[in-house]
PDB file of C-alpha atoms and ligand atoms in Angstrom:
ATOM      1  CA  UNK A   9     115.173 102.703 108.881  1.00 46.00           C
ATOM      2  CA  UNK A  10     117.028 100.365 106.507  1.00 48.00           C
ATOM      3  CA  UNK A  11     117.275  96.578 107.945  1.00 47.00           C
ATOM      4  CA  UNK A  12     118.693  95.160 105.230  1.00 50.00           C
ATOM      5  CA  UNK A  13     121.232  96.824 102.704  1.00 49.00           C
ATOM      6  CA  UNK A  14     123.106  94.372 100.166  1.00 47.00           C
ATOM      7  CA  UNK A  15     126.081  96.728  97.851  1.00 47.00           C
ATOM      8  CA  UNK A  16     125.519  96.456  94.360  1.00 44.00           C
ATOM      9  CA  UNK A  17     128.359  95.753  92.510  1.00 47.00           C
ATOM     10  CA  UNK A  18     128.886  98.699  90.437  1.00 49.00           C
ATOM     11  CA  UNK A  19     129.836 101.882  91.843  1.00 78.00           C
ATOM     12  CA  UNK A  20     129.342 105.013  89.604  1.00 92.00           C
ATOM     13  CA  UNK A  21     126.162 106.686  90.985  1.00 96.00           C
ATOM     14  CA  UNK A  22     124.098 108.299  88.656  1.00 96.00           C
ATOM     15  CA  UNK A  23     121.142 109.333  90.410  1.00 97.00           C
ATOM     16  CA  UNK A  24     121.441 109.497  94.774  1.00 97.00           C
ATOM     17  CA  UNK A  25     117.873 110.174  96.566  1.00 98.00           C
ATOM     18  CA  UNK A  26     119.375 111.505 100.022  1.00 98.00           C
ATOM     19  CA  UNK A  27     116.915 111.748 102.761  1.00 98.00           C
ATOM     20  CA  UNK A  28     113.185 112.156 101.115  1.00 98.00           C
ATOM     21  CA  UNK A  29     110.140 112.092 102.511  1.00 98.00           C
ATOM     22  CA  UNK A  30     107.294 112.620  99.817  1.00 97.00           C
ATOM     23  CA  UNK A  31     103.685 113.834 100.697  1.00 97.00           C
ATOM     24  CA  UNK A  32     100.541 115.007  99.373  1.00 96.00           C
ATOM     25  CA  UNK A  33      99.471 118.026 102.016  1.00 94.00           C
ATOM     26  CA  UNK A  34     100.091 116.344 105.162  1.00 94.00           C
ATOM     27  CA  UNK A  35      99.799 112.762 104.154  1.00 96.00           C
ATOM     28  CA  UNK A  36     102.904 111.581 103.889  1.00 97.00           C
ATOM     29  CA  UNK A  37     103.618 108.920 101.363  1.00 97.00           C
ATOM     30  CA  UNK A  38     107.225 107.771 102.193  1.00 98.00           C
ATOM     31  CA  UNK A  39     110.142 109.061 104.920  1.00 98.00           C
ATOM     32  CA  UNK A  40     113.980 108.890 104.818  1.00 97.00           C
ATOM     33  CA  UNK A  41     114.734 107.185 101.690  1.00 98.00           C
ATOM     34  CA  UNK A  42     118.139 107.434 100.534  1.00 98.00           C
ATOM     35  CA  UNK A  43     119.468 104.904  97.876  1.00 98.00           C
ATOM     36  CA  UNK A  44     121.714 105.214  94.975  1.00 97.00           C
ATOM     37  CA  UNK A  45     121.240 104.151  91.476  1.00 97.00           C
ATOM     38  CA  UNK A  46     124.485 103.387  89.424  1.00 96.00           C
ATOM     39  CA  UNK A  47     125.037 103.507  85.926  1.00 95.00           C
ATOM     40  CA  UNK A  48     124.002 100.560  83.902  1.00 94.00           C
ATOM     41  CA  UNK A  49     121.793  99.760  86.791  1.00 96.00           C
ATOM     42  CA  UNK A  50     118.249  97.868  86.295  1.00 97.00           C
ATOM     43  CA  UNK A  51     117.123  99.437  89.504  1.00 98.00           C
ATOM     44  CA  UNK A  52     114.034  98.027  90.891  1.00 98.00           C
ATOM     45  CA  UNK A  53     111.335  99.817  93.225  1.00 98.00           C
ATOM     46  CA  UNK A  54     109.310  97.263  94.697  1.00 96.00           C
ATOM     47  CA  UNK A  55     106.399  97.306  96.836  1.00 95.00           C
ATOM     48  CA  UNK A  56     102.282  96.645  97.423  1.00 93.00           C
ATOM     49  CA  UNK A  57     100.095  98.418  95.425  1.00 92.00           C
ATOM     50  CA  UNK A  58      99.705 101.893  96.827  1.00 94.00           C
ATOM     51  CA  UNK A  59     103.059 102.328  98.853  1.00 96.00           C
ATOM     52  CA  UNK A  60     103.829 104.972  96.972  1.00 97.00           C
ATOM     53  CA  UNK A  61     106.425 104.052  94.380  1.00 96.00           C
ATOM     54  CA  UNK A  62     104.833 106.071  90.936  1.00 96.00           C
ATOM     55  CA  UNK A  63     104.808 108.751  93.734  1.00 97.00           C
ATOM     56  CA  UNK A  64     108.416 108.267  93.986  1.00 97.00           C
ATOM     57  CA  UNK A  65     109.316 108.229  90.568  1.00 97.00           C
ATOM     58  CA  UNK A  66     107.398 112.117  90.025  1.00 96.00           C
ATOM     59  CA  UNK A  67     109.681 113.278  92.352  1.00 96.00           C
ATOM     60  CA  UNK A  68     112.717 111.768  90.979  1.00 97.00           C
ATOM     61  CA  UNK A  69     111.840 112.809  87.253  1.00 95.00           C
ATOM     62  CA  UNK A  70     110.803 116.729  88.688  1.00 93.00           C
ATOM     63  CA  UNK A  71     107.051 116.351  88.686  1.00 94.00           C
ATOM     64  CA  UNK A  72     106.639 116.441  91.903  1.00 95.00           C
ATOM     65  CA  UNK A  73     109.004 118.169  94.644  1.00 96.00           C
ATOM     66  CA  UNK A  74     110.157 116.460  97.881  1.00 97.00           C
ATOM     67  CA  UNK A  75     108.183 116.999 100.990  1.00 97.00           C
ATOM     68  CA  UNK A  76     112.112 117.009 102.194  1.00 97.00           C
ATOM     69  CA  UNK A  77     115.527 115.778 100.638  1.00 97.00           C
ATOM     70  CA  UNK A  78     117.444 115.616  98.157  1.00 97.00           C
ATOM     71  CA  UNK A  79     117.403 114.384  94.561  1.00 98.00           C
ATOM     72  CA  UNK A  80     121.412 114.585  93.048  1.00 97.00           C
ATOM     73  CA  UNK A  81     121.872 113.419  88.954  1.00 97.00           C
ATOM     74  CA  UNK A  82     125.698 113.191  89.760  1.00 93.00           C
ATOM     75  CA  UNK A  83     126.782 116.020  91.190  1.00 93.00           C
ATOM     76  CA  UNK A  84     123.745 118.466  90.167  1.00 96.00           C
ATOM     77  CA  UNK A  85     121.107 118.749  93.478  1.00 96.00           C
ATOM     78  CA  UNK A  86     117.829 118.624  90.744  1.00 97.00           C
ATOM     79  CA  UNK A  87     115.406 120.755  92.820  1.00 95.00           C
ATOM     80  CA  UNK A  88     117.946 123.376  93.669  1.00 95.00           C
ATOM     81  CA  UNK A  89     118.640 124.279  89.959  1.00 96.00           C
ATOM     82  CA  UNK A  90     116.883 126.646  87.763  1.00 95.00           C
ATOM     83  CA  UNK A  91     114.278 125.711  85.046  1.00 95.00           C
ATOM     84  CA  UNK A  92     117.070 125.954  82.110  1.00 95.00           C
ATOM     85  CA  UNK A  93     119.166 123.245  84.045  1.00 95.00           C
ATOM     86  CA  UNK A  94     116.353 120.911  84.790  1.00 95.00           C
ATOM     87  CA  UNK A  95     115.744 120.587  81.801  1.00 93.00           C
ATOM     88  CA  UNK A  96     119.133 120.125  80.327  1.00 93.00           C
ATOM     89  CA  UNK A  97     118.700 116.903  83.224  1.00 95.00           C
ATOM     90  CA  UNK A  98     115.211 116.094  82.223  1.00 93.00           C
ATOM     91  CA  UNK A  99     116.674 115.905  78.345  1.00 93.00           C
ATOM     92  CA  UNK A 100     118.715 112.832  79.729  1.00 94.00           C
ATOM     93  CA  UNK A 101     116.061 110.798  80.665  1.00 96.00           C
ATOM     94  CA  UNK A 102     112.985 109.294  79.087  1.00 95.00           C
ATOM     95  CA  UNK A 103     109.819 108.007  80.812  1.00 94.00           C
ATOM     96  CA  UNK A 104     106.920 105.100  80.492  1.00 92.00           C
ATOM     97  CA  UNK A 105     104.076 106.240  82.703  1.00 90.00           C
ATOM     98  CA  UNK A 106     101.930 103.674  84.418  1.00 85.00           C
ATOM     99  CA  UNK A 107      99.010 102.884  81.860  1.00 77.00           C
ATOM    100  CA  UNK A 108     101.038 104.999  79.714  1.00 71.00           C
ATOM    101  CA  UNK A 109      98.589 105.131  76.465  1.00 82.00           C
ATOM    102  CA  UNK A 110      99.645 105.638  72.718  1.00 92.00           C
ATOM    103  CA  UNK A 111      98.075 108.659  71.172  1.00 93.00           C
ATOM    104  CA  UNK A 112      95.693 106.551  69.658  1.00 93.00           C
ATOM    105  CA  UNK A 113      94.968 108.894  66.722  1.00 95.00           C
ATOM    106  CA  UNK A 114      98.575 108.456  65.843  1.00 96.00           C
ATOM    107  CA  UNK A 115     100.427 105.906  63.993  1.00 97.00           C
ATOM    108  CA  UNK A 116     103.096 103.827  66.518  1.00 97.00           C
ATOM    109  CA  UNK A 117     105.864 105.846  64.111  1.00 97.00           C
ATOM    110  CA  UNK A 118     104.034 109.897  64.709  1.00 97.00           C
ATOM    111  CA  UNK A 119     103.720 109.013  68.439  1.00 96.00           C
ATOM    112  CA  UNK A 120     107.793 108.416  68.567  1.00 96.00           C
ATOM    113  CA  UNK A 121     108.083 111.384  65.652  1.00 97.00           C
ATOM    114  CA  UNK A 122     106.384 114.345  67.913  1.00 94.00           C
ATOM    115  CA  UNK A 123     108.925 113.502  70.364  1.00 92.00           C
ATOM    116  CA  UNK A 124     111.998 113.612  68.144  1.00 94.00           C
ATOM    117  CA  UNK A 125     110.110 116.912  66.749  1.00 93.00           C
ATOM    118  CA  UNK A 126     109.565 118.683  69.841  1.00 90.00           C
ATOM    119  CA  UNK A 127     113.309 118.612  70.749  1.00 89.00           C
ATOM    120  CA  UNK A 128     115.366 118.177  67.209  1.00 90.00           C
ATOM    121  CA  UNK A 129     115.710 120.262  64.720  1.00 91.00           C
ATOM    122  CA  UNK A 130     114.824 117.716  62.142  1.00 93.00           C
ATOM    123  CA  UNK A 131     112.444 117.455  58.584  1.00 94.00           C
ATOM    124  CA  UNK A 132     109.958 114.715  59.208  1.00 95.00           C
ATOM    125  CA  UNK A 133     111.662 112.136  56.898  1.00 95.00           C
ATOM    126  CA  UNK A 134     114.682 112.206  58.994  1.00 95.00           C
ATOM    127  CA  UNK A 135     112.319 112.099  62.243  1.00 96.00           C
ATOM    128  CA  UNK A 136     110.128 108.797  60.519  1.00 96.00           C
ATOM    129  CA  UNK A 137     114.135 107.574  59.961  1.00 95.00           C
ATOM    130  CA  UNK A 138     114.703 108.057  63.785  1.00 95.00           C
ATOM    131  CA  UNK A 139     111.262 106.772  64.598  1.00 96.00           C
ATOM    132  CA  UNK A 140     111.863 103.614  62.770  1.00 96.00           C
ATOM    133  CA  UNK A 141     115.119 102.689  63.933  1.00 94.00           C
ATOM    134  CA  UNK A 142     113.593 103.627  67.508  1.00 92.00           C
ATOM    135  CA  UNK A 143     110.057 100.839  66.920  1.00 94.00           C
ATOM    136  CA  UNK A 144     113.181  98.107  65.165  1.00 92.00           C
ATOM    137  CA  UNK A 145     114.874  98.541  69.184  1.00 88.00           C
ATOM    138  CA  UNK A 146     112.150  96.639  70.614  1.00 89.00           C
ATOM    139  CA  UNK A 147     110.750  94.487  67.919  1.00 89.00           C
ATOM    140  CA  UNK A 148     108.606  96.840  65.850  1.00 93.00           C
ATOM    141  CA  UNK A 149     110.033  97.207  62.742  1.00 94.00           C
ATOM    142  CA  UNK A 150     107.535  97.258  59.729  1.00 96.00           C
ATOM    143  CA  UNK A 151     104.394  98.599  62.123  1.00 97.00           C
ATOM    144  CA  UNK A 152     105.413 102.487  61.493  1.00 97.00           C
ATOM    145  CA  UNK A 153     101.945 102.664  59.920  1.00 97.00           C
ATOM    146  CA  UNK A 154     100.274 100.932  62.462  1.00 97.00           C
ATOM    147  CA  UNK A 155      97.719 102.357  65.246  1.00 96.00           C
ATOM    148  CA  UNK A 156      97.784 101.454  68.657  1.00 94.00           C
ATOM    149  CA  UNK A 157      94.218 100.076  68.425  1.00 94.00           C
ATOM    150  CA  UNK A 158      95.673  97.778  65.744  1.00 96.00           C
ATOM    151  CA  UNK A 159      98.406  95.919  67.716  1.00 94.00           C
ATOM    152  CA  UNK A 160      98.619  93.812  70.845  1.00 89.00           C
ATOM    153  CA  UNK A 161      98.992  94.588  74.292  1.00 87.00           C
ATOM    154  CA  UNK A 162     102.578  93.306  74.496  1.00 87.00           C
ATOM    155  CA  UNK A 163     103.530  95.361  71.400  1.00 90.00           C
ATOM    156  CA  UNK A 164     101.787  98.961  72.715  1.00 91.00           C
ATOM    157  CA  UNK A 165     104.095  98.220  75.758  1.00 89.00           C
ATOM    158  CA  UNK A 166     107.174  97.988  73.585  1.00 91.00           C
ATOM    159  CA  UNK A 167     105.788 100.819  71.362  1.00 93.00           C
ATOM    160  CA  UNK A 168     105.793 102.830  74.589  1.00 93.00           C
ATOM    161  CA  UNK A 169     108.964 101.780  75.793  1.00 92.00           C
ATOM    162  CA  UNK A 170     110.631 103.337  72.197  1.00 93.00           C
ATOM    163  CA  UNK A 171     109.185 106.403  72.545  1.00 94.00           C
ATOM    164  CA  UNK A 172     110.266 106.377  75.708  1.00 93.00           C
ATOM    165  CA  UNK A 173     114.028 105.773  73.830  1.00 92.00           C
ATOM    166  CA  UNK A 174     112.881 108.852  71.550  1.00 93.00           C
ATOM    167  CA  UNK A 175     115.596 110.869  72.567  1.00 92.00           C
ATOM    168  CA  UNK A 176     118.273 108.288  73.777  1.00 91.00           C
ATOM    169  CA  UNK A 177     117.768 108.658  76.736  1.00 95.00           C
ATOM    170  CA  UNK A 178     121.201 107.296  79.112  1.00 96.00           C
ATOM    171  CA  UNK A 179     118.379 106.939  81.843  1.00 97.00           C
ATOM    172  CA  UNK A 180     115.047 104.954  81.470  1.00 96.00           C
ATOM    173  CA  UNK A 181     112.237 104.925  84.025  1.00 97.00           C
ATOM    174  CA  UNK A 182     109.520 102.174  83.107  1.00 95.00           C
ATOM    175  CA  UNK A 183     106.333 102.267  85.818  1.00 95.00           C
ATOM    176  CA  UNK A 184     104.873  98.927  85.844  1.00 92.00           C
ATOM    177  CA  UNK A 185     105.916  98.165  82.282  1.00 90.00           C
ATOM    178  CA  UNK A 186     104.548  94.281  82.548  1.00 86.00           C
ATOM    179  CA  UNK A 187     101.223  95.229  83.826  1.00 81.00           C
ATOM    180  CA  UNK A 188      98.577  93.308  82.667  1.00 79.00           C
ATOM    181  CA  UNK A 189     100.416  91.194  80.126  1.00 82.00           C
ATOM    182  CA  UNK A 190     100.515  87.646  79.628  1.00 84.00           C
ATOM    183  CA  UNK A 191     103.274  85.468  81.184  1.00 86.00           C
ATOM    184  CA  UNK A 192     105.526  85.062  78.070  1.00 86.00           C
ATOM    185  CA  UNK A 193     104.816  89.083  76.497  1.00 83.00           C
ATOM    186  CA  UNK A 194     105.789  89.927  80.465  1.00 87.00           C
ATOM    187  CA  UNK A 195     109.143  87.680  79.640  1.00 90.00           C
ATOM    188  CA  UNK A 196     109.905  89.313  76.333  1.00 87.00           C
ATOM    189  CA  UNK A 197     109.486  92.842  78.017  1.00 87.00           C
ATOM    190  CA  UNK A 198     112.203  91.693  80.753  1.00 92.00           C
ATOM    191  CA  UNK A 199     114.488  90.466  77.700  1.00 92.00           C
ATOM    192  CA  UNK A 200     113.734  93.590  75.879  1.00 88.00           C
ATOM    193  CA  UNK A 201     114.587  95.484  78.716  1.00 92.00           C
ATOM    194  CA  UNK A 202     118.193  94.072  79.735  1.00 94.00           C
ATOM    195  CA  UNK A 203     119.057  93.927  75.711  1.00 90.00           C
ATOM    196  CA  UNK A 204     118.561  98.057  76.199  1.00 88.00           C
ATOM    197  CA  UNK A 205     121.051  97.651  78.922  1.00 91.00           C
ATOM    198  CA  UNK A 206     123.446  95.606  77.711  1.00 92.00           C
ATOM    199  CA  UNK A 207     123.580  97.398  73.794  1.00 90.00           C
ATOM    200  CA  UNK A 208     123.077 100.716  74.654  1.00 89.00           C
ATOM    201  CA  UNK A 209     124.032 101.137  78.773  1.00 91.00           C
ATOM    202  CA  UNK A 210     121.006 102.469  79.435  1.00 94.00           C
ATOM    203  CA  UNK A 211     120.211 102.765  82.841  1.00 96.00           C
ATOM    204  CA  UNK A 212     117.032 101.179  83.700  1.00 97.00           C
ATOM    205  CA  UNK A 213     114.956 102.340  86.665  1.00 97.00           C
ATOM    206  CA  UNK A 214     111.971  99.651  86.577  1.00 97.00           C
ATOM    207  CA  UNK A 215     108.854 100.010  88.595  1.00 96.00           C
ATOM    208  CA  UNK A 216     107.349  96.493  89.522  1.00 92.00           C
ATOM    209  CA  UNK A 217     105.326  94.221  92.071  1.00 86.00           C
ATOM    210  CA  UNK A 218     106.030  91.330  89.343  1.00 89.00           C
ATOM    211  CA  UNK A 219     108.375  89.024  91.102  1.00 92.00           C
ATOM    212  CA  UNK A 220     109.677  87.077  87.953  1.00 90.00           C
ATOM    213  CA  UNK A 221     110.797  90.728  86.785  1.00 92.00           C
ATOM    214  CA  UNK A 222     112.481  91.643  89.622  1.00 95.00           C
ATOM    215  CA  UNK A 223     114.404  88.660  89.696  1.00 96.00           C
ATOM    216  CA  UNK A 224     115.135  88.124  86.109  1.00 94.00           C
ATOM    217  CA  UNK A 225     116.010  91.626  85.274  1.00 96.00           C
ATOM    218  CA  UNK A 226     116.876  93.784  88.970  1.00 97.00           C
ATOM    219  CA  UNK A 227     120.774  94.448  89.922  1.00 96.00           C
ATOM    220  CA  UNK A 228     119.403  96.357  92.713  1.00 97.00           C
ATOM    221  CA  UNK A 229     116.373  97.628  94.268  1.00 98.00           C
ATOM    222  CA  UNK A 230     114.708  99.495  97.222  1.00 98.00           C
ATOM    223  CA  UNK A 231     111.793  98.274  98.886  1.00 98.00           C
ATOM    224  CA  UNK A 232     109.098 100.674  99.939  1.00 97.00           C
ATOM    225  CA  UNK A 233     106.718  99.243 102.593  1.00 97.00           C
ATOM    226  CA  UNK A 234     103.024 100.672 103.267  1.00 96.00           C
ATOM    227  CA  UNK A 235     102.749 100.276 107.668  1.00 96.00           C
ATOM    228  CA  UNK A 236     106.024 101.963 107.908  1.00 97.00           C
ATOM    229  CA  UNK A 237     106.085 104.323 105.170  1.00 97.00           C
ATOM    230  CA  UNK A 238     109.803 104.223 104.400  1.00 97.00           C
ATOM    231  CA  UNK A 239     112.645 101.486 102.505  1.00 98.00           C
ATOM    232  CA  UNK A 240     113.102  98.396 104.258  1.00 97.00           C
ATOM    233  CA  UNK A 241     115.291  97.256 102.112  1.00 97.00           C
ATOM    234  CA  UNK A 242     117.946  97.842  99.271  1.00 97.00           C
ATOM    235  CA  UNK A 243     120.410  96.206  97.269  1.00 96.00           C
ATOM    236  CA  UNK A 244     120.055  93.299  94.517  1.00 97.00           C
ATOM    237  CA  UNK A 245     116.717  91.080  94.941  1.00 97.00           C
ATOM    238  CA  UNK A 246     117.988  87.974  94.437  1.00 96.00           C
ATOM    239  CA  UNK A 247     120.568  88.263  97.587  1.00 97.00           C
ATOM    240  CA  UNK A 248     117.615  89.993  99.490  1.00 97.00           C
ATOM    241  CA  UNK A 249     115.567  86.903  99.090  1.00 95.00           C
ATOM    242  CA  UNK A 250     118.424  84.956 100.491  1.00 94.00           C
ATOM    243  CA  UNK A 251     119.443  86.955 103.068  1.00 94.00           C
ATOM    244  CA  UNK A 252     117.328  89.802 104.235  1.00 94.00           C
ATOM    245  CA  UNK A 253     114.889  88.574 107.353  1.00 92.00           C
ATOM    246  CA  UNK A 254     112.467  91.296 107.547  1.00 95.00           C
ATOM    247  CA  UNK A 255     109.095  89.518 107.157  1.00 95.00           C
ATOM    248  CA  UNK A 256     107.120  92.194 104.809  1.00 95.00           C
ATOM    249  CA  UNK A 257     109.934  91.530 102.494  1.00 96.00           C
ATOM    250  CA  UNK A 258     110.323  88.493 102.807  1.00 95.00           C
ATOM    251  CA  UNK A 259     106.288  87.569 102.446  1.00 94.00           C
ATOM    252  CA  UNK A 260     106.637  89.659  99.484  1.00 95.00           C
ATOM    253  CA  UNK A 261     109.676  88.113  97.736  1.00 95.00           C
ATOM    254  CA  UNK A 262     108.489  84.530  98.115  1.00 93.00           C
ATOM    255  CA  UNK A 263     104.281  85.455  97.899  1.00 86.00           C
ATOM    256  CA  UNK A 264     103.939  84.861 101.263  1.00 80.00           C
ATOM    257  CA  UNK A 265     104.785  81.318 100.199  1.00 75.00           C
ATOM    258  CA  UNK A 266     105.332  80.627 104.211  1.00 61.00           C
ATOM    259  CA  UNK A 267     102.216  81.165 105.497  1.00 62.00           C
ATOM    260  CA  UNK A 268      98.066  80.971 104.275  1.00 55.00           C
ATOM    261  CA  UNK A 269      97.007  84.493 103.424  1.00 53.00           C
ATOM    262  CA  UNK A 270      93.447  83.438 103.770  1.00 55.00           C
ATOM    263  CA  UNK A 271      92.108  80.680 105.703  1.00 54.00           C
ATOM    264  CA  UNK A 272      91.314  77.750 103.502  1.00 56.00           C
ATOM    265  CA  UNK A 273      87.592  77.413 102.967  1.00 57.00           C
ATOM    266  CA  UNK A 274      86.092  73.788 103.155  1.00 61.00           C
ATOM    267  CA  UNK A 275      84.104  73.420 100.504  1.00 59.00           C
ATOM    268  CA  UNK A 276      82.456  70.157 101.682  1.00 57.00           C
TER     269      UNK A 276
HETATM  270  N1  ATP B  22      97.785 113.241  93.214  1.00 59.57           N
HETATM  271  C1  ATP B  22      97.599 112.662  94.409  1.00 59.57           C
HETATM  272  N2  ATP B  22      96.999 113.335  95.426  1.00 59.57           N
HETATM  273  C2  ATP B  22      96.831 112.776  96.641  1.00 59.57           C
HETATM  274  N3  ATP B  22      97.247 111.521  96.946  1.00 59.57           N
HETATM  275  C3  ATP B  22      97.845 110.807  95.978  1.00 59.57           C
HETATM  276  C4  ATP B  22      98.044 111.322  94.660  1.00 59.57           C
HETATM  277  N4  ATP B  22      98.682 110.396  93.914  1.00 59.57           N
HETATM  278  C5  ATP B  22      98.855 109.335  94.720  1.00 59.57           C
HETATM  279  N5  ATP B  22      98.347 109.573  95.956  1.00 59.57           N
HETATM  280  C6  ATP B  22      98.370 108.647  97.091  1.00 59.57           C
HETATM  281  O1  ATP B  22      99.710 108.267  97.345  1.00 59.57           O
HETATM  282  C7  ATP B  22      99.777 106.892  97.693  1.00 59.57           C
HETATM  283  C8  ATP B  22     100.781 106.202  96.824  1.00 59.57           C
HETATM  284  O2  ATP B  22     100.312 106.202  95.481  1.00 59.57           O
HETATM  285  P1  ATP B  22     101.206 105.650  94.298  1.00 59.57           P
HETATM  286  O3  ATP B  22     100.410 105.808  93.060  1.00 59.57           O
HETATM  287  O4  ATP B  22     102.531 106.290  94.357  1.00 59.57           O
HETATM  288  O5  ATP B  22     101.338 104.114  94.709  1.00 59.57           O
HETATM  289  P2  ATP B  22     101.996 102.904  93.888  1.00 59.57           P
HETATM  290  O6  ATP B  22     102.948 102.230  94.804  1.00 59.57           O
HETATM  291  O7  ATP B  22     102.510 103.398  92.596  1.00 59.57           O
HETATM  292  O8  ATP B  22     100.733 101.939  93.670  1.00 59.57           O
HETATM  293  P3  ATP B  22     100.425 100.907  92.451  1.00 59.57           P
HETATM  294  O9  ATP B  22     101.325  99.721  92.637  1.00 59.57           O
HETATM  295  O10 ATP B  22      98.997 100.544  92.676  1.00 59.57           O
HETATM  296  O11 ATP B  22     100.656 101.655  91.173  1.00 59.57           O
HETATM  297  C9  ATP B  22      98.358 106.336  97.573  1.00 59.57           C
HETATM  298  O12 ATP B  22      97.811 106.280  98.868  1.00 59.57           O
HETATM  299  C10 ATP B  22      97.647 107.361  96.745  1.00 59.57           C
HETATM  300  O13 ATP B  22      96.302 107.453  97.109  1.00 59.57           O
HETATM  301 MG1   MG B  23     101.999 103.066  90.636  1.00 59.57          MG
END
């Protein structure tokens, strides 16, 4: 049941979910969710911790198949093609798992290189070439040498995001990408993130509960809610915030800003 749907602006889908429930067994996680991501898109799937939207993401990147639905990259139905084609789709897009770790007994420049390896036919001075230019996208240029135990938290997260870029990817899918960063590294990611977008087009689909992010970087969004395990809302944040009146979302978008959470607890 969608309550609230605000258009985005742009109109050239590039990936349409159509109708999916996900589940593990019988539990299911989510029901009916059908949104469209456009091109140059920083598409935003928001909701609290657990209501399934990393669970979402496997099945839109092929690691996990719909309970029931549909998963289209334009006009190609991904879990109705053969293993040759899915990977000719998966070869489009690139990936930043939650808690996504380094290898940490690689260099910041071999992580990015046994990417490039595994899928061009390159010598390894061309791939440290590639490598670079991919660590100089988001900041890192000079740290090729570097191991992840040797840089910050806000750099392993934009080390991650250019392997993630290994391949130039024209879709990105970033799963909590701020988590656990400081205010002003979490800022820098969002910047980082909409330069990708507005250089290269890259598509961004951005997993989040961090409201600055969603409104500083989202065009569009779906909400997934926990109680009624489907969307509840879709479209771009900032107009959902103004206009949509369904209370979970609402709560969420402002931090429940309305009402105490908790009672407050005299201290006297
Ligand atoms: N491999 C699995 N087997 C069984 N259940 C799973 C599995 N992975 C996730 N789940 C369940 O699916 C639900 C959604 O999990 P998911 O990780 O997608 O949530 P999330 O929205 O990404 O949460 P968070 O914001 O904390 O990352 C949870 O109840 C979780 O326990
Ligand atoms: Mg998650």
């Amino acid at each position: 049941m969608i309550e609230h749907n605000v258009k985005a602006s742009r109109s050239e889908p590039i990936i349409v979910a159509e109708d999916l429930t996900m589940a593990f067994g019988d539990n299911v996680i989510q029901r009916d969710l059908t949104f469209t991501i456009n091109r140059g898109d920083v598409f935003i799937v928001m909701g609290a911790s657990g209501c399934g939207k990393s669970t979402l993401m496997k099945n839109l990147i092929g690691l996990q198949r719909p309970a029931k639905g549909n998963v289209f990259y334009g006009d190609t139905n991904f879990w109705d093609i053969d293993d040759t084609e899915k990977q000719r789709v998966l070869r489009r897009i690139g990936v930043m798992y939650q808690g996504g770790a380094l290898w940490s007994s690689m260099t910041l420049a071999e992580n990015i290189m046994l990417i490039i390896q595994e899928y061009l036919a390159i010598d390894t001075d061309q791939a440290l070439e590639l490598a670079s230019l991919k660590l100089a996208l988001v900041g890192l240029a000079g740290f090729e040498q570097y191991y992840p135990s040797e840089i910050s938290g806000g750099m392993k997260k934009r080390a991650s995001i250019a392997r993630a870029m290994a391949l130039d990817p024209e879709i990105l899918f970033l799963d909590e990408p701020s988590g656990g960063l400081d205010p002003i590294s979490a800022r820098m990611l969002d910047d980082l993130i909409l330069q990708l977008k507005s250089s290269l087009g890259t598509t961004v689909v951005v997993i989040t509960h961090e409201l600055a992010s969603i409104f500083t970087i989202g065009n569009n969004s779906v909400f997934l809610d926990t109680e009624t395990k489907t969307m509840i809302a879709s479209g771009n944040p900032k107009k959902l915030l103004e206009e949509c009146d369904n209370p979970t979302v609402r709560r969420f978008l402002t931090r429940g800003a309305a009402e105490p959470l908790i009672k407050t607890i005299d201290l006297s």
